[in-house]
Coordinates of C-alpha atoms in Angstrom, one line a residue:
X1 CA 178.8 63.2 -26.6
X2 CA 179.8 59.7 -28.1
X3 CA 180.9 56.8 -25.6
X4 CA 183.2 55.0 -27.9
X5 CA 183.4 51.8 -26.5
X6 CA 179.9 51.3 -27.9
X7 CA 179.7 50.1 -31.7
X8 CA 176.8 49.6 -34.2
X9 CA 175.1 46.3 -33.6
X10 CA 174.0 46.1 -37.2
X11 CA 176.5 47.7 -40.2
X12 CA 173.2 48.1 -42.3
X13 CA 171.2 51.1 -42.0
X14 CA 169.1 51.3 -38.9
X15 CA 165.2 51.4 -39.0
X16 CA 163.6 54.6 -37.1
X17 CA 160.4 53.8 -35.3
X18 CA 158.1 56.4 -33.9
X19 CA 155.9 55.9 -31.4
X20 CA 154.1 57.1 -27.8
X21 CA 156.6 57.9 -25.0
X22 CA 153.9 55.5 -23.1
X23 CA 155.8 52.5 -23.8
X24 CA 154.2 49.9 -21.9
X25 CA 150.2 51.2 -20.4
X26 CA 151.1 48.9 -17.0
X27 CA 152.3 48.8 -13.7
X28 CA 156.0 48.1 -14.7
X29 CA 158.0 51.0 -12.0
X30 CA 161.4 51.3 -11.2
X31 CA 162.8 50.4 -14.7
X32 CA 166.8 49.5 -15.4
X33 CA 167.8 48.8 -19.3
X34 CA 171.1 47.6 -20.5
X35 CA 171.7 46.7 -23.9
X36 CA 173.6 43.7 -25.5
X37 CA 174.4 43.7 -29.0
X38 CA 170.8 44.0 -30.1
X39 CA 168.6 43.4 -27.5
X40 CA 167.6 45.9 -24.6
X41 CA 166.9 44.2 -21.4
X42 CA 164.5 46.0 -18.5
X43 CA 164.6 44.8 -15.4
X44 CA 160.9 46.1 -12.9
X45 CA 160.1 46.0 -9.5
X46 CA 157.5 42.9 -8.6
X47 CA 157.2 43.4 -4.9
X48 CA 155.6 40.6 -3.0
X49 CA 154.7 38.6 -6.0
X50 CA 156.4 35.7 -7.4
X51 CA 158.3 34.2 -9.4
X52 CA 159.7 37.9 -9.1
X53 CA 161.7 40.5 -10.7
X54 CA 161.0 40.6 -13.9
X55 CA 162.7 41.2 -16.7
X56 CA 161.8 42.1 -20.2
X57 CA 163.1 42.1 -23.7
X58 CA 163.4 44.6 -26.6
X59 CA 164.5 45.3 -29.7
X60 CA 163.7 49.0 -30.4
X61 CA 163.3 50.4 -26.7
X62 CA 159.3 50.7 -27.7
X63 CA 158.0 46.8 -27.9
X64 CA 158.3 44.6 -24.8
X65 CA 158.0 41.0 -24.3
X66 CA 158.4 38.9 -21.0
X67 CA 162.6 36.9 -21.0
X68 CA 162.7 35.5 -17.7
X69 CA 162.2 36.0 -13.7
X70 CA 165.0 36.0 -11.9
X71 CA 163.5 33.9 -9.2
X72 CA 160.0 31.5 -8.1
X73 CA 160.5 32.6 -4.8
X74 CA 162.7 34.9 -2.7
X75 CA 162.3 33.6 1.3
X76 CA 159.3 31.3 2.1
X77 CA 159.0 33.4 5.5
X78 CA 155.6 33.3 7.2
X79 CA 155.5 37.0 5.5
X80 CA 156.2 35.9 1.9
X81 CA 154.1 33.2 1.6
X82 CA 151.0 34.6 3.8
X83 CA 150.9 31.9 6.2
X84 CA 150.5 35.1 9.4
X85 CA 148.1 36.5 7.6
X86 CA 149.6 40.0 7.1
X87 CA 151.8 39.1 4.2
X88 CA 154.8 41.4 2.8
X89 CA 152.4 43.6 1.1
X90 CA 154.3 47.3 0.2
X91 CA 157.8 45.2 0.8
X92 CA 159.4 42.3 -1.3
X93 CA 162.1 43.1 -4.0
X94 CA 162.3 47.0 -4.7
X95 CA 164.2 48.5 -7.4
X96 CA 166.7 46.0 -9.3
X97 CA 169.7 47.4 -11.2
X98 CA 170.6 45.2 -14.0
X99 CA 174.2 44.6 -15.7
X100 CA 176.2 42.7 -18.1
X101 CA 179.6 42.0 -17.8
X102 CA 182.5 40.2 -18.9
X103 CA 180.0 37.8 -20.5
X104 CA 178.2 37.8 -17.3
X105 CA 174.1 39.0 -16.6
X106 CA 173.9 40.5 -12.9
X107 CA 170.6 41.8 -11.0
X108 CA 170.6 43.2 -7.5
X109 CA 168.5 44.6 -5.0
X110 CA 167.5 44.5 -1.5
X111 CA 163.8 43.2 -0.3
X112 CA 162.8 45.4 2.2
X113 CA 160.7 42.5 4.4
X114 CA 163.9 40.2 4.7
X115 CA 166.0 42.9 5.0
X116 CA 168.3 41.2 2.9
X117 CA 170.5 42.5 -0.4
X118 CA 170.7 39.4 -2.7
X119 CA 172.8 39.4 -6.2
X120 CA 172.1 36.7 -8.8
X121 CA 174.0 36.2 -11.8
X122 CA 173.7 34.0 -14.6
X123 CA 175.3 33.8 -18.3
X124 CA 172.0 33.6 -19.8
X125 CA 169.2 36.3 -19.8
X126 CA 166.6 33.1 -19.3
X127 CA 168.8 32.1 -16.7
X128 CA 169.1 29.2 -14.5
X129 CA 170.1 32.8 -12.0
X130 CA 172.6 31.5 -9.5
X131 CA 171.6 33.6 -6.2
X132 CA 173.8 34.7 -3.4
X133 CA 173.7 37.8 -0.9
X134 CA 175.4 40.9 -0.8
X135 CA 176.5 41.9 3.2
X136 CA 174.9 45.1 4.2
X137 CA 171.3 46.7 2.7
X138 CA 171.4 49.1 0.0
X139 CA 168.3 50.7 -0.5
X140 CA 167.9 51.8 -4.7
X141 CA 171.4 50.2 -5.1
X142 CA 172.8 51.0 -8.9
X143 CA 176.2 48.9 -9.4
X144 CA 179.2 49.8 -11.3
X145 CA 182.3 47.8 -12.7
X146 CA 184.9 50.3 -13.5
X147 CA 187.8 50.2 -16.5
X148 CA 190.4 49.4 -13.6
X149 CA 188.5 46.2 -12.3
X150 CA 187.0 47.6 -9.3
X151 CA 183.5 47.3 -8.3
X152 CA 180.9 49.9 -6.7
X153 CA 177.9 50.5 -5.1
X154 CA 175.7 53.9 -4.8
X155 CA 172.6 53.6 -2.9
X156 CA 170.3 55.7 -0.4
X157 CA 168.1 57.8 0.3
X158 CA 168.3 61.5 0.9
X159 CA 172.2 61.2 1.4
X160 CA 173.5 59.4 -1.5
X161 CA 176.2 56.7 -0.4
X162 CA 179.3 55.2 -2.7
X163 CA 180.7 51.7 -1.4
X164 CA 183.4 49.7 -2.7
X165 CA 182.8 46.2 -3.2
X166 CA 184.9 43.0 -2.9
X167 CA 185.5 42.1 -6.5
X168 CA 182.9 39.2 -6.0
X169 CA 180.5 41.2 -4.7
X170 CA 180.2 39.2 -1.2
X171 CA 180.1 42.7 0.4
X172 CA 182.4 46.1 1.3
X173 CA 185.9 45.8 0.4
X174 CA 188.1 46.1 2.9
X175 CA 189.5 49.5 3.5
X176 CA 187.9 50.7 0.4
X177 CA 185.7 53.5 -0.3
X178 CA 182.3 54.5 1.7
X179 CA 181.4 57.6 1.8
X180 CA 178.6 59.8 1.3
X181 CA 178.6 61.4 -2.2
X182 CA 175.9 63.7 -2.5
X183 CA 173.3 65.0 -0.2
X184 CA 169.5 65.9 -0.7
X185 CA 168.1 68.7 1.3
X186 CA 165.8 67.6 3.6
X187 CA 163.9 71.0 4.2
X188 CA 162.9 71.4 0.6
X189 CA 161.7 67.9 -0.3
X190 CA 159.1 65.6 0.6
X191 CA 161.2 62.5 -1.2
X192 CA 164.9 62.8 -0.7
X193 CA 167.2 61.5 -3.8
X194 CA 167.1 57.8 -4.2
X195 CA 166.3 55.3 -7.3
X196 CA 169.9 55.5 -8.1
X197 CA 171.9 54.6 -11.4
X198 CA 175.4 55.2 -12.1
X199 CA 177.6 55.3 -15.2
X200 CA 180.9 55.7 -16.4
X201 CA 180.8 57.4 -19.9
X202 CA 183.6 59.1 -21.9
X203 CA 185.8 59.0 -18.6
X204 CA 182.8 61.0 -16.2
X205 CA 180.7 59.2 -13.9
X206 CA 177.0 60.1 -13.7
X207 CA 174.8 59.0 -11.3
X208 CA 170.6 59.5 -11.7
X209 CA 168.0 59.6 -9.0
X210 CA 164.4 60.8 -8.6
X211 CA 163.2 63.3 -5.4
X212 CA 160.1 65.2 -4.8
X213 CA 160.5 69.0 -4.2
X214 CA 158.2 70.4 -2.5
X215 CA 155.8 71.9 -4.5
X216 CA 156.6 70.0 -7.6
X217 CA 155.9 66.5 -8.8
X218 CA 158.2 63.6 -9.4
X219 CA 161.4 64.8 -10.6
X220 CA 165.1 63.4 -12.2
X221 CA 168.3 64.8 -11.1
X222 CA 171.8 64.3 -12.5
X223 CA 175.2 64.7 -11.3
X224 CA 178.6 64.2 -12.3
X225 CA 182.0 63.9 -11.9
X226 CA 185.2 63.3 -12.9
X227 CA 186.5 61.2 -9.9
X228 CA 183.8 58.3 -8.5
X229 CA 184.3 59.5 -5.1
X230 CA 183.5 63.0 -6.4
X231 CA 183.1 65.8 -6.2
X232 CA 179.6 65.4 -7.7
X233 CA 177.6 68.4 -9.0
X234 CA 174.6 68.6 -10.7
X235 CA 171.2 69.7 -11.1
X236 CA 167.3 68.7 -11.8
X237 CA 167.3 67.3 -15.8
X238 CA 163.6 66.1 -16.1
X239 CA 160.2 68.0 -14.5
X240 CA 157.6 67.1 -16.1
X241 CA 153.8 66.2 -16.3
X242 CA 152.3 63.7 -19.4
X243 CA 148.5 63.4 -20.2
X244 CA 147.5 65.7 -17.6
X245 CA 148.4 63.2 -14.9
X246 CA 150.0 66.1 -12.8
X247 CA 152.4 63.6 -11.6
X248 CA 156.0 63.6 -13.0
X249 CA 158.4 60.9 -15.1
X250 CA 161.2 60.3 -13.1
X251 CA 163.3 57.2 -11.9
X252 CA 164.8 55.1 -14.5
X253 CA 168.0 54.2 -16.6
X254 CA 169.8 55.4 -19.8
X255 CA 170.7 53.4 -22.9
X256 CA 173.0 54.4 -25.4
X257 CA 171.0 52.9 -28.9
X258 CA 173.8 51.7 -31.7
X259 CA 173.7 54.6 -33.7
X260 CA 175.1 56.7 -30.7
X261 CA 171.4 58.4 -29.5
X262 CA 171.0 57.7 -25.3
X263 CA 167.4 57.1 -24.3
X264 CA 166.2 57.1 -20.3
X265 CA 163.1 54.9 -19.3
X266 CA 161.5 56.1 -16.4
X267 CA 157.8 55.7 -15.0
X268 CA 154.9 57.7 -14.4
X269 CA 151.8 57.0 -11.5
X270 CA 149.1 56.5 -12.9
X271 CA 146.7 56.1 -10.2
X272 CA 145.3 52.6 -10.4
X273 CA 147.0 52.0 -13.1
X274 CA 150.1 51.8 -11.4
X275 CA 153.4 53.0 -12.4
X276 CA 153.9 52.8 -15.9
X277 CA 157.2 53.3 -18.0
X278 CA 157.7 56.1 -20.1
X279 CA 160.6 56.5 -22.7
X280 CA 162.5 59.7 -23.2
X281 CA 165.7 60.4 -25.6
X282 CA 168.4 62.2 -23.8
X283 CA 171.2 64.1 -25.4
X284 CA 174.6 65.4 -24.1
X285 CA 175.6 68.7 -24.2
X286 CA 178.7 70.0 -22.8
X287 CA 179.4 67.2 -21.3
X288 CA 175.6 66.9 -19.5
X289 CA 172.8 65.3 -20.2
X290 CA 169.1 67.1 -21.7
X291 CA 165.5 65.4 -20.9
X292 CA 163.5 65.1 -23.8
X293 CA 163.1 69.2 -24.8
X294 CA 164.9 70.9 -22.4
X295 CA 163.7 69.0 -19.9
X296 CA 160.2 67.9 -20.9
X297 CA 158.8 64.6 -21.4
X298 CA 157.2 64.8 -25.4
X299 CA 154.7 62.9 -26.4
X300 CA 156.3 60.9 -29.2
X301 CA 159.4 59.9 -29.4
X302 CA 161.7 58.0 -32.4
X303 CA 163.8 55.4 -31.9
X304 CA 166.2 52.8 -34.0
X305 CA 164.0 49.6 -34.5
X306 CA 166.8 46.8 -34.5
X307 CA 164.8 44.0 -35.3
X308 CA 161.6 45.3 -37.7
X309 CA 160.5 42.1 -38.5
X310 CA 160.7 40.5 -35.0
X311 CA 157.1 39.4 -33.9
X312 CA 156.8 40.2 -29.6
X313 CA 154.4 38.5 -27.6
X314 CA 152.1 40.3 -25.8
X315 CA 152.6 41.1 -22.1
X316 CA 149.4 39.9 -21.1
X317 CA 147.7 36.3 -21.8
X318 CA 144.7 34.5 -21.0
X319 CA 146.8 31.4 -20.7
X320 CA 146.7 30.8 -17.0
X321 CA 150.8 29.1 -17.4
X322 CA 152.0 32.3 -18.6
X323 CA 154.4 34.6 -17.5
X324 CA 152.4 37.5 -17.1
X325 CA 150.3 35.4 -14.4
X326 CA 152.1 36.1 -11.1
X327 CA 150.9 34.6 -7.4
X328 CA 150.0 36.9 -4.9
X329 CA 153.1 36.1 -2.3
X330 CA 154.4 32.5 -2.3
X331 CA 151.9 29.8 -3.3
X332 CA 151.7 26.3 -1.6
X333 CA 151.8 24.2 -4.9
X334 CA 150.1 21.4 -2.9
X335 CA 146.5 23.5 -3.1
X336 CA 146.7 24.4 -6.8
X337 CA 146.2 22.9 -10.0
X338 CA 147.3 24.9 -13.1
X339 CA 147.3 24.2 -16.9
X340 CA 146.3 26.4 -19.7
X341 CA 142.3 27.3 -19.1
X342 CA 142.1 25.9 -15.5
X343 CA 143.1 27.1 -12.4
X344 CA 141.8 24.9 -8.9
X345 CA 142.6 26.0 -5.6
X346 CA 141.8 24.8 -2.2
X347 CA 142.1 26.4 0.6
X348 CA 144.3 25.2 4.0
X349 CA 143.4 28.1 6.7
X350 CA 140.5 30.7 7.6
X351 CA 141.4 34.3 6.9
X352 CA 138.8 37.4 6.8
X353 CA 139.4 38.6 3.3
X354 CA 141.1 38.5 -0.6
X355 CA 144.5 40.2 1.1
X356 CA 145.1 37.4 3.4
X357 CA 143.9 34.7 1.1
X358 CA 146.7 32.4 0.2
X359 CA 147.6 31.3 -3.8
X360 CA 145.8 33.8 -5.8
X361 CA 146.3 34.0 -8.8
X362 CA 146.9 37.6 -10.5
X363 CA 147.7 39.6 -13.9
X364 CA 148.0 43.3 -14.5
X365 CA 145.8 45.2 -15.8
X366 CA 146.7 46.3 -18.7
X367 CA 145.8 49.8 -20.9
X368 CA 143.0 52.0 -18.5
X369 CA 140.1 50.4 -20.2
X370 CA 140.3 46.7 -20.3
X371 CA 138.3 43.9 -19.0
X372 CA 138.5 40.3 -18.2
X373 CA 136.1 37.8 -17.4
X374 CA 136.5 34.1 -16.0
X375 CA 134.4 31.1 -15.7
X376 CA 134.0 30.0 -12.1
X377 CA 132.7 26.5 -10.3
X378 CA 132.2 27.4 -6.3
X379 CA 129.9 23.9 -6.1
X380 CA 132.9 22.4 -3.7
X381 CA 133.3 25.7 -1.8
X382 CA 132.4 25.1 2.5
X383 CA 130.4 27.2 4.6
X384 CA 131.4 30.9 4.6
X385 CA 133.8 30.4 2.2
X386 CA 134.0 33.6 -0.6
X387 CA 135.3 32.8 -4.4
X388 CA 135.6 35.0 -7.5
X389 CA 137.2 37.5 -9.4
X390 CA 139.1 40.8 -7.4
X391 CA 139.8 43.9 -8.7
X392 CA 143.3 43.6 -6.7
X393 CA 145.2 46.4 -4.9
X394 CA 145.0 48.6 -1.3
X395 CA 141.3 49.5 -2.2
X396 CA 140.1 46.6 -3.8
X397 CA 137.0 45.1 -4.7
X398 CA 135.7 41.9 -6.2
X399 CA 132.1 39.9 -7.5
X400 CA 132.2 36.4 -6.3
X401 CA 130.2 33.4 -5.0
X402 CA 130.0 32.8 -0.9
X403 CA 127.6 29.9 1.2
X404 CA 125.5 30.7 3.4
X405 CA 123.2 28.6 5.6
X406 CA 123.7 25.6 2.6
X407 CA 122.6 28.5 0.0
X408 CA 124.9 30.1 -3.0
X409 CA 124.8 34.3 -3.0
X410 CA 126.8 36.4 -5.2
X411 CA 128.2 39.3 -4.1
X412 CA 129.6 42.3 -5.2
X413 CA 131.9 43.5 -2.0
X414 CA 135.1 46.1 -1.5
X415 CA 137.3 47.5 0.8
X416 CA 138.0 51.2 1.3
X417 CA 141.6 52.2 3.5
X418 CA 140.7 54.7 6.1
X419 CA 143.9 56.3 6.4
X420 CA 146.2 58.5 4.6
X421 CA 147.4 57.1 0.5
X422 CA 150.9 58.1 2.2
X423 CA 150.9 55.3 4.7
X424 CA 153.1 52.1 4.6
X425 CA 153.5 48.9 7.0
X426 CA 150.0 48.2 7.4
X427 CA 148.1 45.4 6.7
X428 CA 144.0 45.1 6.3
X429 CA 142.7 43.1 9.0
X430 CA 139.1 43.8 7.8
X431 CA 135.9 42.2 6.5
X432 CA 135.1 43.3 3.3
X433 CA 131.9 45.5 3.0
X434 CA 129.1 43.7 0.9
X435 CA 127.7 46.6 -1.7
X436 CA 125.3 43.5 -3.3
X437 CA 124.1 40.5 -2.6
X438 CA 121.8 37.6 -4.3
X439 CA 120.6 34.2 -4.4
X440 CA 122.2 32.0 -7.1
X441 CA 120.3 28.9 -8.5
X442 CA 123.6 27.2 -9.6
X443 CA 127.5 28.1 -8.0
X444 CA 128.5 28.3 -11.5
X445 CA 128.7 31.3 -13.5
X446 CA 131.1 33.3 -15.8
X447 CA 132.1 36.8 -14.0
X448 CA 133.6 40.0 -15.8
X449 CA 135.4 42.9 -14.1
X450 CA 135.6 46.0 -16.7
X451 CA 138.3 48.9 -15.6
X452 CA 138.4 52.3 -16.6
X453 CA 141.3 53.6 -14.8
X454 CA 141.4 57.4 -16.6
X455 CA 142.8 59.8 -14.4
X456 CA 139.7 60.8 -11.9
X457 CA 137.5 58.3 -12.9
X458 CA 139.2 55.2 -11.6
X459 CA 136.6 52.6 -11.0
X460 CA 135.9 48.7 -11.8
X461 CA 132.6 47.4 -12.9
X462 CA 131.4 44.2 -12.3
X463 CA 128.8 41.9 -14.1
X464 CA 128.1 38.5 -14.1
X465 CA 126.3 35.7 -16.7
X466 CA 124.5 32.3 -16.3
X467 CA 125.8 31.2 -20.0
X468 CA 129.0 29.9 -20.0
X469 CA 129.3 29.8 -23.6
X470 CA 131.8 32.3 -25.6
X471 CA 128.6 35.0 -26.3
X472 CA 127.5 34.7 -22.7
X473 CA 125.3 38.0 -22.0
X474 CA 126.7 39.9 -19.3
X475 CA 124.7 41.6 -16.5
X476 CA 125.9 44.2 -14.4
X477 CA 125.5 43.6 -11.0
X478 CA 126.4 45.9 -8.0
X479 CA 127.4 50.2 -8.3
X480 CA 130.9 50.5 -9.8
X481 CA 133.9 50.1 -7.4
X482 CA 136.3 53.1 -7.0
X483 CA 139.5 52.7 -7.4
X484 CA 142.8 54.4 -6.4
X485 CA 146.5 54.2 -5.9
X486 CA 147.9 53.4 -2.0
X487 CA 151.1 52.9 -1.0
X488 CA 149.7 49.9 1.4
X489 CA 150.3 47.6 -1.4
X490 CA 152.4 49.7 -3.9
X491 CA 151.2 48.3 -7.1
X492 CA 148.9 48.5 -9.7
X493 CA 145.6 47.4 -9.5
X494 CA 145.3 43.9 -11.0
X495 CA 142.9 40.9 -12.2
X496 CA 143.1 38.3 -9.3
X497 CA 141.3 35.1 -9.0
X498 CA 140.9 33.8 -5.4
X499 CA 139.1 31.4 -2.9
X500 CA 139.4 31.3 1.1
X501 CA 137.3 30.1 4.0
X502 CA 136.1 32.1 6.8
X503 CA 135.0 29.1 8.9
X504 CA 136.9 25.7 8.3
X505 CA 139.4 24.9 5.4
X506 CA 138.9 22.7 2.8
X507 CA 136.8 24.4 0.3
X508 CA 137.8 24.3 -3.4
X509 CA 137.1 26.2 -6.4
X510 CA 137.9 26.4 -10.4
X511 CA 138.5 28.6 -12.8
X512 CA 138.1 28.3 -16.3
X513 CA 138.8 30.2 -19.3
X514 CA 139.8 33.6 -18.4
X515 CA 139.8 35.9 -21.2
X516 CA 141.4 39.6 -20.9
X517 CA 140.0 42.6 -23.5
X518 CA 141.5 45.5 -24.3
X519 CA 138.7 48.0 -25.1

């Protein structure tokens, strides 16, 4: 099946590149791609960090680099920026669908703490993004600009709705379509259809989603029609486990490449890890699209390399004013000070742990075995104040330097959730538990945190050195700190440096020289 209003980018012959389906090893869920000419575009969820929703750049659907957020901050609510303490942990942006028309970039999505649908469009991938709101809430919304100039919306979850919209997307149209389209079964699923993403292709429109049978594991479905108020029919087009994960690759969008082959990019959980994108080719038959091989995932895939000689830069930095640094909600830019290799942050409130600690500083993990280690100075830190390095999600843990009675101590402490992985809307009120504790002649030291996030043995292990120098010796210090995915937070775990006071505000600390390892 050929969409013929797509054309080669190049009229040279197209480089093949093969490589693993595991495209990016990160927590980068809920992936949309578009195409422009050469250049794939993927926009991922960022939740309550910020700036937020992401979006990525690629030339050959395999190699990623960072092009642009779409905004610094979303609402500076007392949620988003952590000033009640509870924060919009498991909320923020979800699930962006990305397009490019008539010249024109546009993201949506909804943020499901405000409540709020907000649309930003800008002419330029890099931006500036020019931000407005879309009336209603559309939870998953995928948008579609039709051959006849009208606009829609489908979004939802377990009934799948299509809305018209007002040709500037303020909202509904007036006396245009809303309806539901197509209907999950709510006695056979434990996740009803959502993650949506339409299409108009050859004159059908198609519209993707992810739901969880019961008894199986993440799954994509497809149906189609010739009409976009349907009937839609369809079925189940991707089931199907990688790496022994025993978690499925669903939820994602397709991408027709210049030389007519349609790839999808969907994600996989990978426990700690997060939710990590995986790329499978799709191909048309009869009019419907096949998974991978007849519906699996494979291993390796091939794909046309647009650009072969294009040089990406890495999705992960030690330089602390890179993109792939991200604050944990909205920071108060007052209390930091940020340039390449330093980070300082003071703190303006008491809270009882990392979670409710304002402007931390974070960065995915990246890969399951990596490590990163960071320089710290807690000499200006108060009374009960804690400082360090946190292995960052709903079960975290962290190595760090605390006062008390006028003495340093490092500690090695974490936090463990008492209740099910399944629940959402809670926030961790909670001292963390101290695992190991000692007396530290000086409040400066250099502290590692070293992941191995393979499936079953998810775990962080923490070590610290007195020798700040580049071949510091590293001692380990505390019993390793299990990890595991919770839907509390909804990400990934990730490298977070942080400082807040228990007792009176005021204290500062600085970071230096953060290094990040792939092992």
């Amino acid at each position: 099946m050929k969409n013929n209003s797509i054309k080669s980018a190049e009229s040279n012959p197209i480089t093949m590149k093969k490589s693993s389906s595991y495209i990016i090893p990160a927590d980068f869920p809920d992936p949309d791609i578009i195409r422009v000419n050469d250049t794939y575009y993927m926009v991922s969820t960022t939740m309550h960090f910020m700036p937020g929703c992401v979006i990525l750049r690629s030339h050959n659907l395999v190699d990623w680099e960072h092009a642009a957020y779409v905004y610094d901050e979303l609402e500076a609510t007392e949620k988003e920026t952590l000033a009640d303490n509870k924060g919009a942990y498991g909320k923020g942006m979800w699930a962006a669908c990305i397009r490019h028309h008539n010249g024109k970039f546009y993201i949506s999505f909804v943020a499901n703490d405000t409540g709020k649908t907000y649309l930003f469009t800008s002419e330029k991938i890099e931006g500036p993004w020019q931000r407005s709101e879309i009336k209603g809430f559309y939870h998953d919304m995928s948008l579609l600009f039709d051959d006849d100039g009208r606009v829609y919306c489908v979004s939802g979850n377990m009934n799948i709705t299509l809305t018209e919209m007002e040709a500037d997307l303020s909202g509904p149209k007036a006396g245009g379509i809303n309806k539901v389209i197509i209907h999950d079964n709510p006695q056979n699923v434990i996740l009803g259809y959502e993650g949506c993403h339409i299409y108009k292709i050859n004159g059908k429109y198609y519209i993707f989603f992810i739901h969880m049978p019961k008894g199986k594991m993440r799954t994509e479905a497809c149906y189609v029609s010739d009409r976009i108020d349907g009937p839609y029919t369809g079925k189940d087009v991707l089931c199907s486990d990688l790496a022994g994960w025993n978690s499925g690759t669903a939820q994602g969008g397709i991408v027709q490449a210049p030389n007519g082959n349609w790839y999808s990019i969907v994600f996989q959980d990978h426990g700690a890890l997060g939710r990590i994108p995986v790329l499978v080719p799709v191909k048309f038959v009869d009019d419907f699209p096949v998974f991978g091989a007849a519906g699996f995932a494979p291993r390796e895939v091939n794909v046309p390399d647009l650009r072969p000689d294009y040089q990406y830069k890495p999705l992960y930095s030690n330089d602390f004013t890179n993109p792939a640094w991200q604050w944990n909600h909205i920071p108060d830019k007052k209390l930091i000070s940020l340039t390449s290799d330093t980070f300082t942050v003071k703190t303006a409130k008491t809270c009882k742990n990392v979670v409710q600690a304002a402007n931390t500083l974070t960065q995915r993990t990246f890969t399951e075995h990596c490590a990163g280690s960071v320089e710290i100075d807690a000499s200006t830190i108060n009374e009960g104040d804690i400082a360090g390095l946190c292995a960052l999600e709903g079960e975290y843990g962290f190595i760090g330097i605390t006062k008390k009675n006028g003495k340093y101590k490092l500690i090695v402490a974490e936090h463990k959730i008492p209740y099910s992985p399944w629940s959402m809307g809670v926030f961790d009120n909670e001292d963390p538990v101290i695992k190991a504790e000692k007396e530290i002649s000086s409040p400066k030291l250099k502290l590692k945190a070293t992941f191995n996030l393979e499936h079953t043995k998810e775990q962080v292990q923490f070590a610290f050195s007195q020798n700040l120098g580049d071949n510091a010796a590293f001692e380990d210090f505390g019993a390793p700190v299990k990890l595991r995915y919770t839907l509390d937070q909804f990400v990934g775990v990730r490298f977070a440096l942080f400082c807040y006071s228990t007792e009176n505000a005021g204290g500062e600390a600085t970071f230096k020289e953060f290094k990040l390892d792939l092992l």
